[in-house]
Coordinates of C-alpha atoms and ligand atoms in Angstrom, one line a residue:
M75 CA 0.0 0.0 0.0
I76 CA 1.4 3.3 -1.0
L77 CA -0.9 5.3 1.4
G78 CA -0.3 5.2 5.1
K79 CA 1.9 6.3 7.9
P80 CA 5.6 5.4 7.1
L81 CA 7.1 3.0 9.6
N82 CA 10.8 2.2 10.2
E83 CA 10.5 -0.8 7.9
D84 CA 9.5 1.6 5.1
M85 CA 12.8 3.3 5.2
N86 CA 14.8 1.2 2.7
L87 CA 14.6 2.1 -1.0
R88 CA 15.0 -1.6 -2.0
P89 CA 13.0 -3.5 -3.0
I90 CA 11.3 -0.9 -5.1
K91 CA 7.6 -1.4 -5.2
Y92 CA 6.5 1.5 -7.4
Q93 CA 9.0 1.5 -10.2
W94 CA 7.1 4.4 -11.9
A95 CA 7.9 6.6 -9.0
Y96 CA 11.6 5.8 -9.1
D97 CA 11.6 6.2 -12.9
L98 CA 10.0 9.6 -12.6
Y99 CA 12.6 10.6 -10.0
N100 CA 15.5 9.7 -12.4
Q101 CA 13.8 11.5 -15.2
A102 CA 13.3 14.6 -13.1
V103 CA 17.0 14.6 -12.1
A104 CA 17.9 14.3 -15.7
N105 CA 15.7 17.3 -16.4
T106 CA 17.5 19.6 -14.0
W107 CA 18.0 23.2 -15.2
F108 CA 18.9 26.5 -13.7
P109 CA 17.0 29.8 -14.4
H110 CA 20.1 31.9 -15.0
E111 CA 21.2 29.7 -17.9
I112 CA 18.5 31.7 -19.8
A113 CA 19.5 35.1 -21.2
L114 CA 16.2 36.8 -20.1
G115 CA 17.8 40.2 -20.5
E116 CA 17.7 39.8 -24.2
D117 CA 13.9 40.0 -24.1
L118 CA 14.1 43.6 -22.8
D119 CA 14.0 45.0 -26.4
D120 CA 10.7 43.2 -26.9
W121 CA 9.5 44.4 -23.5
R122 CA 9.9 48.0 -24.4
K123 CA 7.8 47.7 -27.5
M124 CA 5.0 45.8 -25.8
T125 CA 1.6 47.4 -25.1
E126 CA 0.4 48.2 -21.6
D127 CA -2.2 45.4 -21.9
E128 CA 0.5 42.9 -22.8
K129 CA 2.7 44.0 -19.9
S130 CA -0.1 43.8 -17.5
A131 CA -0.9 40.2 -18.7
V132 CA 2.6 39.2 -17.7
S133 CA 2.2 41.0 -14.4
F134 CA -1.1 39.2 -13.7
L135 CA 0.4 35.8 -14.6
M136 CA 3.3 36.4 -12.1
S137 CA 0.8 37.4 -9.4
F138 CA -0.7 33.9 -9.6
F139 CA 2.4 31.8 -10.4
N140 CA 4.8 33.3 -7.9
P141 CA 2.8 32.3 -4.8
G142 CA 1.5 29.3 -6.7
E143 CA 4.9 27.5 -6.7
L144 CA 5.1 27.9 -3.0
I145 CA 1.5 26.8 -2.4
V146 CA 2.3 23.5 -4.3
N147 CA 5.3 22.9 -2.1
R148 CA 3.3 23.5 1.0
T149 CA 0.7 21.1 -0.2
L150 CA 3.4 18.4 -1.0
A151 CA 5.0 18.9 2.4
L152 CA 1.9 18.9 4.5
G153 CA -0.7 17.0 2.5
V154 CA 1.1 14.4 0.5
Y155 CA 4.6 13.5 1.7
P156 CA 3.5 12.6 5.3
Y157 CA 0.9 10.1 4.1
L158 CA 3.0 8.1 1.7
K159 CA 5.0 5.0 2.7
A160 CA 7.1 4.3 -0.4
P161 CA 10.7 5.8 -0.2
E162 CA 10.7 6.0 -4.0
A163 CA 7.7 8.3 -3.8
H164 CA 9.6 10.4 -1.2
L165 CA 12.6 10.7 -3.5
Y166 CA 10.4 12.0 -6.3
L167 CA 8.6 14.5 -4.0
A168 CA 11.9 15.8 -2.7
K169 CA 13.0 16.5 -6.3
Q170 CA 9.6 18.0 -7.2
M171 CA 9.9 20.3 -4.2
W172 CA 13.3 21.5 -5.4
E173 CA 11.7 22.1 -8.8
E174 CA 8.9 24.2 -7.4
A175 CA 11.5 26.2 -5.5
N176 CA 13.5 26.5 -8.7
H177 CA 10.3 27.8 -10.5
C178 CA 9.8 30.3 -7.8
V179 CA 13.4 31.6 -8.3
A180 CA 12.9 31.5 -12.1
F181 CA 9.8 33.8 -11.7
E182 CA 11.8 36.0 -9.3
Y183 CA 14.4 36.3 -12.1
V184 CA 11.6 37.5 -14.4
L185 CA 10.6 40.1 -11.8
E186 CA 14.2 41.3 -11.4
T187 CA 14.7 41.5 -15.2
F188 CA 11.6 43.2 -16.5
P189 CA 10.5 46.6 -15.1
L190 CA 7.5 45.2 -13.2
D191 CA 5.8 46.6 -10.1
K192 CA 6.8 43.9 -7.6
E193 CA 4.7 45.3 -4.8
K194 CA 1.7 45.3 -6.9
I195 CA 2.4 41.7 -8.1
F196 CA 2.9 40.5 -4.5
A197 CA -0.2 42.2 -3.3
Q198 CA -2.5 41.2 -6.2
H199 CA -3.0 37.6 -5.3
L200 CA -4.5 38.7 -2.0
E201 CA -6.7 41.4 -3.5
I202 CA -8.1 40.2 -6.8
P203 CA -11.1 38.0 -6.0
S204 CA -10.5 35.6 -8.9
I205 CA -6.9 34.9 -7.8
K206 CA -7.9 34.7 -4.2
A207 CA -10.7 32.2 -5.0
K208 CA -8.2 29.9 -6.6
E209 CA -5.9 30.0 -3.6
D210 CA -8.8 29.5 -1.2
F211 CA -9.9 26.5 -3.2
I212 CA -6.5 24.8 -2.8
A213 CA -6.3 25.9 0.9
K214 CA -9.7 24.3 1.7
F215 CA -8.5 20.9 0.7
L216 CA -5.1 21.2 2.3
N217 CA -6.5 22.4 5.6
R218 CA -8.4 19.2 6.0
M219 CA -5.1 17.2 5.4
S220 CA -3.4 19.1 8.2
D221 CA -6.2 18.4 10.7
T222 CA -4.7 16.2 13.4
S223 CA -7.8 14.1 13.6
L224 CA -7.3 12.9 10.0
D225 CA -6.7 9.1 10.0
I226 CA -5.1 8.1 6.7
E227 CA -5.9 4.5 7.2
S228 CA -9.7 5.2 7.3
L229 CA -12.0 5.5 4.3
A230 CA -12.7 9.2 5.1
G231 CA -8.9 9.9 5.4
K232 CA -8.2 8.2 2.1
Q233 CA -11.0 10.2 0.4
E234 CA -9.6 13.4 1.8
F235 CA -6.1 12.5 0.4
V236 CA -7.5 11.9 -3.1
R237 CA -9.6 15.1 -3.1
N238 CA -6.5 17.1 -2.1
L239 CA -4.4 15.4 -4.7
V240 CA -6.9 16.1 -7.4
A241 CA -7.2 19.7 -6.3
Y242 CA -3.5 20.6 -6.3
N243 CA -2.3 18.2 -9.0
I244 CA -5.1 17.8 -11.6
V245 CA -6.7 21.3 -11.1
M246 CA -3.8 23.6 -10.1
E247 CA -0.8 22.0 -11.8
G248 CA -2.6 20.2 -14.6
T249 CA -5.2 22.8 -15.6
W250 CA -4.6 26.3 -14.2
F251 CA -0.8 26.1 -14.8
Y252 CA -1.3 25.0 -18.4
S253 CA -3.8 27.9 -19.0
G254 CA -1.1 30.3 -17.8
F255 CA 1.6 28.6 -19.8
M256 CA -0.5 28.9 -22.9
V257 CA -0.8 32.7 -22.3
A258 CA 2.9 33.0 -21.5
L259 CA 3.9 31.1 -24.7
S260 CA 1.5 33.2 -26.8
F261 CA 4.2 35.9 -26.7
R262 CA 6.7 33.7 -28.5
Q263 CA 4.0 32.8 -31.0
K264 CA 4.1 36.5 -31.9
Q265 CA 7.9 36.5 -32.0
K266 CA 8.1 38.2 -28.6
L267 CA 9.9 37.3 -25.3
K268 CA 11.6 34.2 -26.8
N269 CA 13.9 33.6 -23.8
F270 CA 10.9 33.9 -21.4
G271 CA 9.3 31.3 -23.7
S272 CA 12.3 29.0 -23.2
M273 CA 12.0 29.3 -19.5
I274 CA 8.3 28.4 -19.7
D275 CA 9.3 25.4 -21.8
W276 CA 11.5 24.1 -19.0
V277 CA 8.8 24.8 -16.4
V278 CA 6.3 22.9 -18.6
R279 CA 8.7 19.9 -18.9
D280 CA 8.9 19.8 -15.1
E281 CA 5.1 20.2 -14.6
S282 CA 4.4 17.4 -17.1
L283 CA 6.3 15.1 -14.8
H284 CA 4.5 16.5 -11.7
L285 CA 1.3 15.6 -13.4
K286 CA 2.4 12.1 -14.4
F287 CA 3.4 11.5 -10.8
G288 CA 0.0 12.8 -9.5
I289 CA -2.0 10.8 -12.0
N290 CA 0.0 7.6 -11.3
L291 CA -0.5 8.2 -7.6
I292 CA -4.2 8.6 -7.9
L293 CA -4.6 5.5 -10.0
T294 CA -2.4 3.5 -7.7
I295 CA -4.4 4.6 -4.6
L296 CA -7.6 3.7 -6.4
E297 CA -6.3 0.2 -7.4
E298 CA -5.1 -0.5 -3.9
N299 CA -8.2 0.8 -2.1
L300 CA -11.1 -0.6 -4.0
E301 CA -13.6 0.8 -1.5
L302 CA -12.8 4.3 -3.0
A303 CA -14.0 3.3 -6.4
T304 CA -17.7 4.1 -6.1
A305 CA -19.7 6.0 -8.7
E306 CA -20.5 8.6 -6.0
F307 CA -16.8 9.3 -5.3
A308 CA -16.0 9.4 -9.0
E309 CA -18.7 12.0 -9.5
E310 CA -17.2 14.1 -6.7
I311 CA -13.7 13.9 -8.2
K312 CA -15.1 15.0 -11.6
N313 CA -16.9 17.9 -10.0
I314 CA -13.7 19.1 -8.3
I315 CA -12.2 19.3 -11.8
I316 CA -15.2 21.1 -13.2
D317 CA -15.2 23.6 -10.3
G318 CA -11.5 24.2 -11.1
V319 CA -12.4 25.1 -14.7
N320 CA -15.0 27.6 -13.5
L321 CA -12.4 29.3 -11.2
E322 CA -10.0 29.5 -14.1
T323 CA -12.4 31.0 -16.6
A324 CA -13.3 33.7 -14.1
Y325 CA -9.6 34.4 -13.6
N326 CA -9.0 34.6 -17.3
R327 CA -11.7 37.2 -17.7
D328 CA -9.8 39.4 -15.2
L329 CA -6.5 38.6 -16.9
F330 CA -7.9 39.8 -20.3
P331 CA -10.0 43.0 -19.9
R332 CA -9.3 43.2 -23.7
G333 CA -7.6 40.9 -26.1
I334 CA -3.8 40.8 -26.6
L335 CA -1.6 39.0 -29.2
G336 CA -4.7 37.9 -31.1
I337 CA -6.1 36.0 -28.1
N338 CA -8.7 36.8 -25.5
A339 CA -10.4 35.3 -22.5
D340 CA -12.8 33.2 -24.6
Y341 CA -9.9 31.7 -26.6
V342 CA -7.9 30.8 -23.4
N343 CA -11.0 29.5 -21.7
Q344 CA -11.7 27.2 -24.6
Y345 CA -8.2 25.8 -24.1
V346 CA -8.9 25.4 -20.4
E347 CA -12.0 23.3 -21.2
Y348 CA -10.1 21.3 -23.7
I349 CA -7.2 20.6 -21.2
A350 CA -9.7 19.7 -18.4
D351 CA -11.3 17.1 -20.8
R352 CA -7.8 15.6 -21.3
R353 CA -7.3 15.4 -17.6
L354 CA -10.7 13.8 -17.1
E355 CA -9.7 11.2 -19.8
E356 CA -6.3 10.6 -18.2
L357 CA -8.2 9.6 -15.1
G358 CA -10.5 7.4 -17.1
F359 CA -13.6 9.7 -17.3
E360 CA -15.5 10.7 -20.5
P361 CA -14.7 14.2 -21.6
H362 CA -17.2 16.7 -20.1
F363 CA -16.9 19.9 -22.2
K364 CA -16.0 18.3 -25.6
T365 CA -14.3 21.6 -26.6
V366 CA -12.0 21.7 -29.5
N367 CA -8.4 22.8 -28.8
P368 CA -8.2 26.4 -30.1
A369 CA -4.4 26.4 -29.6
Q370 CA -3.1 23.5 -31.8
W371 CA 0.3 25.1 -31.5
M372 CA 0.5 24.0 -27.9
A373 CA 2.1 20.7 -29.0
T374 CA 0.1 17.8 -27.8
E375 CA 3.2 16.2 -26.2
T376 CA 3.5 19.1 -23.8
D377 CA -0.1 19.4 -22.7
T378 CA -1.5 15.9 -22.8
L379 CA -0.4 12.6 -21.4
E380 CA -0.9 9.1 -22.6
L381 CA -4.3 7.7 -21.8
V382 CA -4.7 5.8 -18.6
N383 CA -8.0 4.3 -17.5
F384 CA -9.5 3.7 -14.1
F385 CA -13.0 4.6 -13.4
E386 CA -14.3 3.1 -16.6
A387 CA -11.9 0.2 -16.8
Q388 CA -13.1 -3.3 -17.1
N389 CA -12.4 -5.5 -14.1
T390 CA -10.1 -7.8 -16.0
K391 CA -7.9 -4.9 -17.2
Y392 CA -7.7 -3.7 -13.7
E393 CA -6.5 -6.9 -12.2
V394 CA -3.7 -7.0 -14.8
D395 CA -2.7 -3.5 -13.8
N396 CA -2.9 -4.5 -10.2
R397 CA -0.5 -7.4 -10.7
A398 CA 1.9 -5.2 -12.7
H399 CA 2.4 -3.0 -9.6
K400 CA 3.5 -5.9 -7.4
Ligands
MN283 MN1 6.0 24.5 -10.6
FE284 FE1 4.5 21.5 -10.2

């Protein structure tokens, strides 16, 4: 069982039970990068030619992403790491936490390089209701994980774990972050901020592994705890993902008072619906929105993962999967 309170006997890496977690750890180490390898200063020429709306879109993105990286780390430290027994999962989470710290420093480098109003950026996530609503959504699930009465061995405890995991991983990292990445990469689509675009590419590469880890973890927990696999709980999980889409579409309407770079809130929100459908499919649900991807240029390798199936899997398939993990 991957879920549970780690005991002394869980402190040896070998034998590895969850090879996927160790493989992701090694892949993540191989993906290591450093923000200052990127010549962000070369983007300043573009910056000076940008419109006020374009600059304020970058500022708005930073308002969410900057605390966002640290919120993910807090969630991993308090809501995920303490409840997993497998050392290989702990290795991965340690690397992911370094990556989130590295992303925080990367965005700090953006704030140092471009003439942005840092005080405004640091204050905005507490003041703008659509950003605050996203943070409150994540905090609501995490707070339950830090409640000392939570018993991870109980059905209620396991359900809380999965809800929190879906909220920070599928919704925040897997949907909200991709919405922001798409906006950030739109500048490069218009031949602007190419180095900033390279930085976002590296962040996306990291985030795609965070998402793979989260999805594998959800599927493993469901396989190992069949009492969780009820139609009712599946519906609840699906609704968390749909609630996440609604928060993001409201946020994007604030991000884009007017269009920039040939895109606007409607365009980005179509992408949000498209990406949420991919996340639903990755968890084995049917798509909910059935929205066509308006941004084909966001290469499918970077924004979608190979299909996995759980909720709608046949019993036979799932026994095979179960055996494969042992
Ligand atoms: Mn990150
Ligand atoms: Fe992440």
